[in-house]
N, CA, C and O atoms as a DFTB+ gen file, in Angstrom:
724 C
 N C O
     1  1     111.333     137.345     143.810
     2  2     110.026     137.770     143.343
     3  2     110.018     137.719     141.823
     4  3     110.992     138.118     141.183
     5  1     108.948     137.241     141.252
     6  2     108.856     137.150     139.800
     7  2     108.220     138.406     139.230
     8  3     107.414     139.069     139.882
     9  1     108.596     138.713     138.017
    10  2     108.008     139.847     137.309
    11  2     106.577     139.521     136.919
    12  3     106.278     138.397     136.516
    13  1     105.705     140.490     137.036
    14  2     104.340     140.309     136.575
    15  2     104.337     140.357     135.052
    16  3     105.074     141.149     134.466
    17  1     103.537     139.543     134.409
    18  2     103.511     139.584     132.942
    19  2     102.911     140.890     132.448
    20  3     101.985     141.433     133.051
    21  1     103.449     141.383     131.347
    22  2     102.916     142.592     130.727
    23  2     101.652     142.196     129.982
    24  3     101.684     141.285     129.155
    25  1     100.525     142.876     130.266
    26  2      99.297     142.502     129.567
    27  2      99.423     142.775     128.072
    28  3     100.053     143.752     127.665
    29  1      98.834     141.926     127.271
    30  2      98.907     142.150     125.825
    31  2      98.039     143.340     125.427
    32  3      97.084     143.679     126.126
    33  1      98.371     143.970     124.309
    34  2      97.490     145.024     123.825
    35  2      96.101     144.458     123.588
    36  3      96.010     143.238     123.454
    37  1      95.029     145.197     123.522
    38  2      95.064     146.636     123.312
    39  2      95.415     147.416     124.581
    40  3      95.098     147.023     125.704
    41  1      96.084     148.538     124.336
    42  2      96.528     149.378     125.446
    43  2      96.130     150.831     125.193
    44  3      95.896     151.245     124.057
    45  1      96.061     151.592     126.292
    46  2      95.827     153.037     126.214
    47  2      97.158     153.689     125.868
    48  3      98.107     153.628     126.650
    49  1      97.229     154.311     124.698
    50  2      98.471     154.938     124.259
    51  2      98.235     156.403     123.933
    52  3      97.162     156.793     123.473
    53  1      99.262     157.200     124.184
    54  2      99.181     158.601     123.774
    55  2     100.579     159.150     123.526
    56  3     101.563     158.665     124.085
    57  1     100.648     160.172     122.676
    58  2     101.878     160.928     122.500
    59  2     101.735     162.199     123.311
    60  3     100.662     162.800     123.372
    61  1     102.843     162.602     123.940
    62  2     102.751     163.731     124.859
    63  2     104.050     164.513     124.926
    64  3     105.117     164.055     124.517
    65  1     103.906     165.714     125.462
    66  2     105.025     166.598     125.770
    67  2     105.093     166.704     127.289
    68  3     104.145     167.167     127.924
    69  1     106.201     166.281     127.867
    70  2     106.372     166.334     129.314
    71  2     107.242     167.524     129.692
    72  3     108.329     167.700     129.141
    73  1     106.767     168.349     130.634
    74  2     107.613     169.460     131.080
    75  2     108.801     168.928     131.896
    76  3     108.706     167.871     132.521
    77  1     109.909     169.663     131.885
    78  2     111.046     169.251     132.703
    79  2     110.737     169.461     134.189
    80  3     109.760     170.131     134.525
    81  1     111.554     168.900     135.074
    82  2     111.277     168.976     136.516
    83  2     111.046     170.390     137.050
    84  3     110.174     170.587     137.896
    85  1     111.805     171.374     136.575
    86  2     111.624     172.730     137.093
    87  2     110.269     173.306     136.691
    88  3     109.670     174.050     137.468
    89  1     109.775     172.985     135.507
    90  2     108.440     173.438     135.104
    91  2     107.375     172.690     135.902
    92  3     106.381     173.290     136.311
    93  1     107.567     171.381     136.129
    94  2     106.620     170.613     136.956
    95  2     106.535     171.203     138.360
    96  3     105.451     171.286     138.937
    97  1     107.683     171.612     138.911
    98  2     107.692     172.217     140.254
    99  2     106.910     173.530     140.241
   100  3     106.175     173.819     141.186
   101  1     107.057     174.318     139.195
   102  2     106.317     175.587     139.093
   103  2     104.822     175.336     138.943
   104  3     104.011     176.056     139.524
   105  1     104.454     174.319     138.170
   106  2     103.040     173.970     137.994
   107  2     102.455     173.513     139.328
   108  3     101.359     173.926     139.707
   109  1     103.188     172.664     140.032
   110  2     102.721     172.176     141.323
   111  2     102.593     173.333     142.324
   112  3     101.627     173.385     143.084
   113  1     103.550     174.252     142.329
   114  2     103.478     175.413     143.222
   115  2     102.259     176.270     142.902
   116  3     101.604     176.783     143.809
   117  1     101.950     176.428     141.610
   118  2     100.790     177.223     141.217
   119  2      99.505     176.574     141.731
   120  3      98.639     177.268     142.264
   121  1      99.367     175.264     141.581
   122  2      98.127     174.622     142.048
   123  2      98.043     174.587     143.565
   124  3      96.941     174.553     144.112
   125  1      99.166     174.595     144.257
   126  2      99.148     174.606     145.727
   127  2      98.543     175.905     146.257
   128  3      98.083     175.954     147.398
   129  1      98.543     176.957     145.435
   130  2      97.969     178.244     145.856
   131  2      96.446     178.300     145.687
   132  3      95.805     179.239     146.160
   133  1      95.872     177.309     145.021
   134  2      94.433     177.322     144.809
   135  2      93.705     176.925     146.081
   136  3      94.206     176.125     146.872
   137  1      92.529     177.486     146.269
   138  2      91.721     177.142     147.439
   139  2      90.867     175.909     147.181
   140  3      90.531     175.605     146.037
   141  1      90.516     175.200     148.253
   142  2      89.606     174.062     148.165
   143  2      90.187     172.841     147.488
   144  3      89.457     172.081     146.850
   145  1      91.488     172.638     147.617
   146  2      92.121     171.478     146.984
   147  2      91.629     170.180     147.606
   148  3      91.358     170.133     148.806
   149  1      91.510     169.121     146.801
   150  2      91.184     167.811     147.364
   151  2      92.357     167.320     148.219
   152  3      93.471     167.830     148.104
   153  1      92.101     166.342     149.063
   154  2      93.130     165.823     149.961
   155  2      94.329     165.260     149.206
   156  3      95.474     165.507     149.583
   157  1      94.068     164.506     148.141
   158  2      95.144     163.941     147.326
   159  2      95.180     164.664     145.991
   160  3      94.154     164.833     145.332
   161  1      96.367     165.085     145.605
   162  2      96.518     165.821     144.354
   163  2      96.912     164.871     143.230
   164  3      97.948     164.208     143.288
   165  1      96.064     164.822     142.208
   166  2      96.337     164.017     141.014
   167  2      96.175     164.918     139.801
   168  3      95.229     165.704     139.754
   169  1      97.043     164.833     138.839
   170  2      98.163     163.911     138.727
   171  2      99.368     164.368     139.540
   172  3      99.491     165.537     139.903
   173  1     100.255     163.409     139.815
   174  2     101.534     163.733     140.443
   175  2     102.327     164.596     139.460
   176  3     102.174     164.454     138.247
   177  1     103.167     165.485     139.977
   178  2     103.899     166.383     139.070
   179  2     104.638     165.671     137.938
   180  3     104.649     166.169     136.812
   181  1     105.249     164.530     138.205
   182  2     106.016     163.843     137.157
   183  2     105.134     163.206     136.086
   184  3     105.646     162.748     135.065
   185  1     103.831     163.167     136.299
   186  2     102.906     162.609     135.301
   187  2     102.206     163.693     134.482
   188  3     101.456     163.380     133.557
   189  1     102.442     164.950     134.809
   190  2     101.796     166.039     134.068
   191  2     102.374     166.124     132.663
   192  3     103.583     165.998     132.466
   193  1     101.504     166.336     131.701
   194  2     101.919     166.373     130.306
   195  2     100.868     167.079     129.467
   196  3      99.740     167.303     129.906
   197  1     101.262     167.423     128.259
   198  2     100.340     167.956     127.262
   199  2     100.198     166.874     126.190
   200  3     101.172     166.502     125.536
   201  1      98.965     166.373     126.019
   202  2      98.709     165.277     125.074
   203  2      98.575     165.801     123.654
   204  3      97.905     166.802     123.402
   205  1      99.228     165.102     122.729
   206  2      99.086     165.410     121.304
   207  2      98.052     164.501     120.652
   208  3      97.155     164.976     119.955
   209  1      98.176     163.184     120.878
   210  2      97.236     162.198     120.322
   211  2      96.948     161.174     121.407
   212  3      97.845     160.811     122.167
   213  1      95.704     160.702     121.490
   214  2      95.321     159.709     122.496
   215  2      94.378     158.685     121.879
   216  3      93.468     159.033     121.127
   217  1      94.612     157.412     122.210
   218  2      93.720     156.334     121.795
   219  2      93.547     155.370     122.953
   220  3      94.526     154.931     123.559
   221  1      92.302     155.042     123.260
   222  2      91.981     154.225     124.419
   223  2      92.362     152.758     124.242
   224  3      92.776     152.116     125.207
   225  1      92.231     152.216     123.037
   226  2      92.501     150.785     122.830
   227  2      93.265     150.592     121.526
   228  3      92.690     150.649     120.439
   229  1      94.574     150.363     121.654
   230  2      95.419     150.167     120.477
   231  2      95.927     148.733     120.498
   232  3      96.544     148.298     121.471
   233  1      95.665     147.998     119.416
   234  2      96.136     146.608     119.340
   235  2      97.625     146.583     118.980
   236  3      98.201     147.603     118.602
   237  1      98.232     145.408     119.104
   238  2      99.680     145.273     118.905
   239  2     100.149     145.718     117.522
   240  3     101.139     146.444     117.438
   241  1      99.480     145.314     116.422
   242  2      99.971     145.766     115.108
   243  2      99.935     147.290     114.951
   244  3     100.866     147.878     114.400
   245  1      98.868     147.928     115.432
   246  2      98.789     149.389     115.328
   247  2      99.797     150.062     116.254
   248  3     100.343     151.111     115.912
   249  1     100.050     149.475     117.416
   250  2     101.051     150.028     118.328
   251  2     102.431     150.027     117.650
   252  3     103.145     151.029     117.682
   253  1     102.794     148.896     117.040
   254  2     104.090     148.810     116.343
   255  2     104.146     149.795     115.177
   256  3     105.169     150.441     114.951
   257  1     103.043     149.905     114.439
   258  2     102.999     150.829     113.302
   259  2     103.120     152.279     113.764
   260  3     103.788     153.085     113.117
   261  1     102.471     152.611     114.887
   262  2     102.538     153.984     115.408
   263  2     103.961     154.312     115.842
   264  3     104.474     155.390     115.542
   265  1     104.594     153.388     116.543
   266  2     105.966     153.600     116.989
   267  2     106.902     153.758     115.783
   268  3     107.779     154.623     115.787
   269  1     106.718     152.938     114.771
   270  2     107.544     153.035     113.565
   271  2     107.296     154.361     112.846
   272  3     108.243     155.001     112.390
   273  1     106.047     154.773     112.743
   274  2     105.724     156.040     112.067
   275  2     106.329     157.222     112.822
   276  3     106.842     158.156     112.205
   277  1     106.272     157.185     114.139
   278  2     106.827     158.288     114.933
   279  2     108.323     158.448     114.726
   280  3     108.855     159.547     114.880
   281  1     109.004     157.370     114.380
   282  2     110.453     157.456     114.147
   283  2     110.784     158.424     113.015
   284  3     111.900     158.941     112.951
   285  1     109.830     158.674     112.126
   286  2     110.077     159.597     111.013
   287  2     109.700     161.050     111.355
   288  3     109.866     161.937     110.518
   289  1     109.207     161.296     112.546
   290  2     108.804     162.651     112.950
   291  2     110.021     163.573     113.018
   292  3     111.045     163.226     113.608
   293  1     109.897     164.736     112.413
   294  2     110.939     165.757     112.469
   295  2     110.289     167.053     112.934
   296  3     109.259     167.476     112.408
   297  1     110.920     167.678     113.939
   298  2     110.436     168.978     114.400
   299  2     111.580     169.722     115.077
   300  3     112.525     169.118     115.584
   301  1     111.471     171.022     115.073
   302  2     112.449     171.869     115.750
   303  2     111.969     172.117     117.175
   304  3     110.769     172.238     117.421
   305  1     112.911     172.190     118.108
   306  2     112.559     172.513     119.490
   307  2     111.854     173.875     119.519
   308  3     112.149     174.758     118.713
   309  1     110.930     174.023     120.450
   310  2     110.200     175.285     120.583
   311  2     109.769     175.453     122.037
   312  3     109.854     174.517     122.833
   313  1     109.307     176.651     122.371
   314  2     108.884     176.941     123.734
   315  2     107.376     176.876     123.855
   316  3     106.638     177.301     122.966
   317  1     106.936     176.331     124.985
   318  2     105.522     176.363     125.368
   319  2     105.433     177.246     126.596
   320  3     106.266     177.161     127.497
   321  1     104.411     178.100     126.625
   322  2     104.199     178.957     127.785
   323  2     102.763     178.772     128.269
   324  3     101.806     179.109     127.571
   325  1     102.635     178.227     129.484
   326  2     101.318     178.085     130.108
   327  2     100.953     179.427     130.713
   328  3     101.719     179.999     131.488
   329  1      99.759     179.935     130.348
   330  2      99.422     181.312     130.728
   331  2      98.234     181.445     131.667
   332  3      98.138     182.432     132.397
   333  1      97.316     180.460     131.665
   334  2      96.144     180.630     132.524
   335  2      95.500     179.284     132.860
   336  3      95.644     178.300     132.134
   337  1      94.784     179.278     133.987
   338  2      94.088     178.079     134.477
   339  2      92.616     178.163     134.102
   340  3      92.024     179.242     134.061
   341  1      92.038     176.990     133.828
   342  2      90.603     176.900     133.526
   343  2      90.031     175.642     134.167
   344  3      90.699     174.609     134.207
   345  1      88.792     175.720     134.672
   346  2      88.109     174.485     135.086
   347  2      87.397     173.890     133.872
   348  3      86.778     174.620     133.097
   349  1      87.479     172.593     133.705
   350  2      86.794     171.910     132.605
   351  2      85.906     170.819     133.173
   352  3      86.322     170.044     134.035
   353  1      84.671     170.769     132.676
   354  2      83.767     169.661     133.010
   355  2      84.071     168.520     132.051
   356  3      84.089     168.700     130.833
   357  1      84.308     167.350     132.619
   358  2      84.570     166.139     131.841
   359  2      83.655     165.051     132.389
   360  3      83.072     165.233     133.458
   361  1      83.510     163.931     131.695
   362  2      82.595     162.885     132.185
   363  2      82.861     162.432     133.624
   364  3      81.933     162.033     134.327
   365  1      84.119     162.492     134.065
   366  2      84.440     162.030     135.423
   367  2      84.294     163.120     136.474
   368  3      84.515     162.851     137.655
   369  1      83.929     164.341     136.091
   370  2      83.780     165.440     137.048
   371  2      84.394     166.711     136.516
   372  3      84.240     167.034     135.338
   373  1      85.092     167.437     137.376
   374  2      85.744     168.685     136.985
   375  2      87.249     168.516     137.123
   376  3      87.739     167.973     138.113
   377  1      87.968     168.987     136.122
   378  2      89.417     169.005     136.187
   379  2      89.880     170.448     136.057
   380  3      89.160     171.295     135.528
   381  1      91.082     170.719     136.540
   382  2      91.708     172.022     136.350
   383  2      92.827     171.845     135.338
   384  3      93.642     170.930     135.457
   385  1      92.865     172.710     134.356
   386  2      93.891     172.637     133.322
   387  2      94.626     173.971     133.238
   388  3      94.100     175.019     133.612
   389  1      95.843     173.901     132.742
   390  2      96.585     175.096     132.371
   391  2      96.653     175.115     130.854
   392  3      96.997     174.119     130.217
   393  1      96.322     176.263     130.292
   394  2      96.298     176.409     128.828
   395  2      97.551     177.147     128.373
   396  3      97.984     178.111     129.005
   397  1      98.130     176.678     127.261
   398  2      99.308     177.371     126.733
   399  2      98.905     178.510     125.808
   400  3      97.808     178.545     125.252
   401  1      99.832     179.424     125.673
   402  2      99.704     180.460     124.666
   403  2      99.725     179.756     123.308
   404  3     100.566     178.884     123.090
   405  1      98.826     180.110     122.396
   406  2      98.832     179.443     121.078
   407  2     100.148     179.708     120.338
   408  3     100.657     180.829     120.329
   409  1     100.681     178.657     119.723
   410  2     101.897     178.817     118.923
   411  2     101.772     178.010     117.637
   412  3     101.213     176.913     117.641
   413  1     102.285     178.545     116.549
   414  2     102.286     177.779     115.302
   415  2     103.079     176.473     115.439
   416  3     102.710     175.470     114.828
   417  1     104.153     176.468     116.225
   418  2     104.982     175.262     116.370
   419  2     104.208     174.141     117.044
   420  3     104.317     172.986     116.630
   421  1     103.430     174.456     118.073
   422  2     102.632     173.424     118.752
   423  2     101.552     172.890     117.815
   424  3     101.331     171.680     117.748
   425  1     100.886     173.776     117.101
   426  2      99.859     173.327     116.155
   427  2     100.462     172.476     115.044
   428  3      99.868     171.476     114.640
   429  1     101.632     172.860     114.550
   430  2     102.294     172.077     113.495
   431  2     102.694     170.700     114.018
   432  3     102.568     169.707     113.301
   433  1     103.173     170.631     115.258
   434  2     103.550     169.340     115.834
   435  2     102.317     168.453     116.016
   436  3     102.373     167.250     115.762
   437  1     101.215     169.042     116.450
   438  2      99.979     168.276     116.572
   439  2      99.549     167.733     115.210
   440  3      99.189     166.562     115.093
   441  1      99.584     168.574     114.191
   442  2      99.220     168.145     112.832
   443  2     100.132     167.026     112.350
   444  3      99.666     166.047     111.768
   445  1     101.434     167.170     112.592
   446  2     102.395     166.157     112.136
   447  2     102.174     164.824     112.843
   448  3     102.221     163.772     112.206
   449  1     101.932     164.857     114.154
   450  2     101.698     163.598     114.877
   451  2     100.368     162.982     114.460
   452  3     100.240     161.758     114.438
   453  1      99.381     163.800     114.131
   454  2      98.096     163.273     113.656
   455  2      98.286     162.562     112.315
   456  3      97.728     161.488     112.092
   457  1      99.067     163.159     111.435
   458  2      99.318     162.544     110.126
   459  2     100.022     161.198     110.302
   460  3      99.665     160.226     109.637
   461  1     101.005     161.132     111.178
   462  2     101.726     159.882     111.410
   463  2     100.830     158.837     112.074
   464  3     100.959     157.640     111.816
   465  1      99.936     159.297     112.921
   466  2      98.999     158.383     113.572
   467  2      98.060     157.771     112.533
   468  3      97.799     156.568     112.552
   469  1      97.558     158.606     111.632
   470  2      96.700     158.089     110.548
   471  2      97.483     157.138     109.643
   472  3      96.950     156.130     109.178
   473  1      98.752     157.469     109.398
   474  2      99.617     156.598     108.601
   475  2      99.726     155.221     109.260
   476  3      99.862     154.212     108.569
   477  1      99.667     155.177     110.588
   478  2      99.739     153.903     111.325
   479  2      98.387     153.198     111.377
   480  3      98.277     152.117     111.956
   481  1      97.359     153.799     110.778
   482  2      96.048     153.154     110.730
   483  2      95.125     153.515     111.874
   484  3      94.116     152.843     112.088
   485  1      95.453     154.567     112.616
   486  2      94.598     155.012     113.730
   487  2      93.891     156.297     113.321
   488  3      94.470     157.118     112.610
   489  1      92.646     156.485     113.760
   490  2      91.838     157.616     113.294
   491  2      92.101     158.917     114.056
   492  3      91.268     159.339     114.858
   493  1      93.236     159.550     113.816
   494  2      93.572     160.798     114.519
   495  2      92.598     161.900     114.146
   496  3      92.123     161.984     113.013
   497  1      92.316     162.732     115.116
   498  2      91.439     163.881     114.891
   499  2      92.260     165.149     115.053
   500  3      93.049     165.270     115.991
   501  1      92.078     166.081     114.152
   502  2      92.840     167.316     114.223
   503  2      91.969     168.525     114.528
   504  3      92.455     169.507     115.089
   505  1      90.721     168.473     114.176
   506  2      89.861     169.654     114.235
   507  2      89.588     170.151     115.652
   508  3      89.366     171.346     115.843
   509  1      89.599     169.280     116.637
   510  2      89.177     169.689     117.979
   511  2      90.335     169.748     118.977
   512  3      90.119     169.531     120.169
   513  1      91.532     170.032     118.530
   514  2      92.696     170.093     119.417
   515  2      92.597     171.319     120.315
   516  3      92.582     172.455     119.841
   517  1      92.529     171.070     121.617
   518  2      92.507     172.139     122.625
   519  2      93.688     171.884     123.566
   520  3      93.531     171.231     124.597
   521  1      94.857     172.394     123.213
   522  2      96.038     172.078     124.014
   523  2      95.859     172.508     125.464
   524  3      95.390     173.607     125.759
   525  1      96.247     171.605     126.356
   526  2      96.124     171.872     127.788
   527  2      96.991     170.892     128.558
   528  3      97.389     169.848     128.042
   529  1      97.272     171.244     129.791
   530  2      97.978     170.373     130.707
   531  2      97.072     170.209     131.917
   532  3      96.779     171.182     132.611
   533  1      96.625     168.975     132.176
   534  2      95.754     168.728     133.332
   535  2      96.590     168.829     134.595
   536  3      97.572     168.105     134.761
   537  1      96.193     169.735     135.488
   538  2      96.947     169.939     136.727
   539  2      96.252     169.337     137.940
   540  3      96.879     169.116     138.976
   541  1      94.943     169.069     137.809
   542  2      94.215     168.570     138.974
   543  2      92.947     167.852     138.545
   544  3      92.169     168.364     137.741
   545  1      92.754     166.675     139.086
   546  2      91.498     165.938     138.936
   547  2      90.688     166.158     140.210
   548  3      91.229     166.591     141.227
   549  1      89.401     165.863     140.151
   550  2      88.503     166.070     141.296
   551  2      88.579     167.518     141.802
   552  3      88.760     167.774     142.993
   553  1      88.437     168.437     140.870
   554  2      88.599     169.864     141.174
   555  2      87.258     170.574     141.374
   556  3      87.181     171.794     141.228
   557  1      86.205     169.827     141.704
   558  2      84.864     170.417     141.818
   559  2      84.794     171.566     142.824
   560  3      84.042     172.519     142.619
   561  1      85.566     171.488     143.903
   562  2      85.484     172.509     144.964
   563  2      86.716     173.402     145.008
   564  3      86.948     174.120     145.981
   565  1      87.497     173.344     143.941
   566  2      88.748     174.115     143.897
   567  2      88.493     175.485     143.290
   568  3      87.785     175.616     142.292
   569  1      89.081     176.502     143.905
   570  2      89.011     177.866     143.387
   571  2      90.325     178.177     142.691
   572  3      91.369     178.313     143.329
   573  1      90.252     178.285     141.377
   574  2      91.459     178.571     140.606
   575  2      91.781     180.053     140.692
   576  3      90.884     180.897     140.691
   577  1      93.059     180.359     140.767
   578  2      93.516     181.744     140.767
   579  2      94.482     181.919     139.597
   580  3      95.063     180.945     139.118
   581  1      94.652     183.153     139.140
   582  2      95.589     183.375     138.030
   583  2      97.002     182.934     138.405
   584  3      97.396     182.961     139.571
   585  1      97.739     182.533     137.393
   586  2      99.143     182.178     137.616
   587  2      99.907     183.425     138.053
   588  3      99.673     184.517     137.534
   589  1     100.820     183.259     139.008
   590  2     101.651     184.379     139.446
   591  2     102.546     184.850     138.295
   592  3     102.850     186.038     138.178
   593  1     102.958     183.915     137.458
   594  2     103.776     184.213     136.277
   595  2     103.562     183.078     135.286
   596  3     103.268     181.953     135.691
   597  1     103.703     183.354     134.003
   598  2     103.609     182.262     133.027
   599  2     104.661     181.193     133.324
   600  3     105.725     181.484     133.871
   601  1     104.344     179.955     132.955
   602  2     105.266     178.831     133.162
   603  2     105.679     178.334     131.783
   604  3     104.844     177.888     130.996
   605  1     106.967     178.415     131.502
   606  2     107.459     178.068     130.166
   607  2     108.457     176.918     130.243
   608  3     109.146     176.726     131.245
   609  1     108.508     176.163     129.152
   610  2     109.556     175.165     128.999
   611  2     109.829     174.955     127.521
   612  3     109.007     175.273     126.662
   613  1     110.993     174.417     127.253
   614  2     111.419     174.135     125.879
   615  2     111.017     172.707     125.539
   616  3     111.401     171.766     126.234
   617  1     110.250     172.548     124.477
   618  2     109.836     171.224     124.013
   619  2     110.969     170.663     123.170
   620  3     111.322     171.214     122.127
   621  1     111.531     169.558     123.641
   622  2     112.661     168.951     122.945
   623  2     112.423     167.497     122.588
   624  3     113.265     166.866     121.949
   625  1     111.258     166.949     123.003
   626  2     110.956     165.566     122.646
   627  2     109.457     165.307     122.696
   628  3     108.711     165.964     123.422
   629  1     109.043     164.327     121.898
   630  2     107.684     163.781     121.907
   631  2     107.823     162.352     122.407
   632  3     108.705     161.620     121.958
   633  1     106.958     161.949     123.334
   634  2     107.061     160.631     123.945
   635  2     105.786     159.840     123.662
   636  3     104.683     160.379     123.753
   637  1     105.938     158.558     123.318
   638  2     104.808     157.644     123.192
   639  2     104.685     156.905     124.519
   640  3     105.635     156.273     124.981
   641  1     103.500     156.992     125.127
   642  2     103.255     156.459     126.471
   643  2     102.186     155.380     126.424
   644  3     101.192     155.499     125.708
   645  1     102.406     154.336     127.193
   646  2     101.366     153.355     127.510
   647  2     100.873     153.710     128.906
   648  3     101.635     153.659     129.871
   649  1      99.624     154.062     129.010
   650  2      99.000     154.395     130.291
   651  2      98.419     153.111     130.871
   652  3      97.356     152.657     130.449
   653  1      99.117     152.533     131.832
   654  2      98.765     151.249     132.431
   655  2      97.868     151.485     133.649
   656  3      98.356     151.714     134.756
   657  1      96.563     151.427     133.431
   658  2      95.611     151.658     134.523
   659  2      95.413     150.431     135.405
   660  3      94.802     150.525     136.470
   661  1      95.927     149.272     134.968
   662  2      95.799     148.054     135.773
   663  2      96.836     148.007     136.888
   664  3      96.622     147.343     137.902
   665  1      97.949     148.699     136.714
   666  2      98.990     148.723     137.741
   667  2      98.483     149.483     138.958
   668  3      97.625     150.357     138.833
   669  1      99.000     149.160     140.116
   670  2      98.647     149.867     141.353
   671  2      99.904     150.399     141.995
   672  3     100.708     149.610     142.491
   673  1     100.109     151.700     142.010
   674  2      99.267     152.727     141.393
   675  2      99.428     152.702     139.869
   676  3     100.392     152.136     139.355
   677  1      98.478     153.318     139.146
   678  2      98.604     153.364     137.684
   679  2      99.965     153.945     137.289
   680  3     100.519     154.798     137.983
   681  1     100.490     153.461     136.155
   682  2     101.827     153.876     135.720
   683  2     101.823     154.304     134.268
   684  3     100.973     153.900     133.474
   685  1     102.805     155.141     133.943
   686  2     103.090     155.492     132.560
   687  2     104.367     154.750     132.172
   688  3     105.368     154.803     132.886
   689  1     104.322     154.067     131.043
   690  2     105.493     153.391     130.500
   691  2     105.886     154.106     129.215
   692  3     105.057     154.264     128.318
   693  1     107.130     154.538     129.116
   694  2     107.628     155.197     127.903
   695  2     107.993     154.121     126.887
   696  3     108.928     153.349     127.095
   697  1     107.252     154.079     125.793
   698  2     107.496     153.085     124.755
   699  2     108.484     153.581     123.701
   700  3     109.160     152.783     123.051
   701  1     108.561     154.887     123.538
   702  2     109.449     155.455     122.549
   703  2     109.449     156.963     122.660
   704  3     108.581     157.560     123.297
   705  1     110.438     157.565     122.029
   706  2     110.511     159.031     122.032
   707  2     111.203     159.517     120.777
   708  3     112.019     158.817     120.178
   709  1     110.860     160.724     120.399
   710  2     111.475     161.382     119.261
   711  2     112.039     162.701     119.764
   712  3     111.325     163.504     120.365
   713  1     113.317     162.917     119.517
   714  2     113.992     164.133     119.972
   715  2     113.971     165.158     118.841
   716  3     114.094     164.808     117.667
   717  1     113.812     166.433     119.213
   718  2     113.799     167.507     118.218
   719  2     115.107     167.541     117.435
   720  3     116.157     167.137     117.933
   721  1     115.020     168.033     116.191
   722  2     116.219     168.140     115.335
   723  2     117.209     169.139     115.919
   724  3     118.273     169.363     115.343
C-alpha cells in the first residue's frame, strides 16, 4: 500500500496543552456522568486539549516560522486545575467545556505563545483568551453536572498541532513540541 501524499499548507494549526492519560480518563469519567449524552462522544479522550493559539489557514512559510519561533519558548512547569463545566453556544451548536482555575502561569504562557506567533507573522489575539478544554461536541441535549472533584495535571509541554480534517477519521499530527525548563 502506498502512503497518501501530505496535503500542502495552508493547514489548520494550533498550540495546545494536552492532559496526560490519567487526567483524560478523569475528564471522560466526568462527562460520562452527564445526562442526555449524544450517541457518539467527541472529542475522543486522547484528543482533548486546552488551546493556546489557533489559526485556520497557515501557509508553509508561516508554519516554518511559527515552529522556529516556538523553539525559543521558555516556561516553567505548572499545574492546571479544571474546576467546573459550562455549556457554550458556538456556530456549530452547543459544546460542553471544562474551565480551569485562573492561574498567572497559564496566562503568562498564553501571552508568550501569542508573542511568538506574532513574531512568526501570524495575527495572535490576546485580549479574548478564555481558557477551556472542550469535553463534548453536539451537547445541545446534555445536562451538565458539577465535577465530583477538580481535575488537575502538570503542564510540562506545549505542542504544535496540525488538525487534519481531510483524514478519515480526522487526525491530529504533532509537528513540534516545547518542554518546560
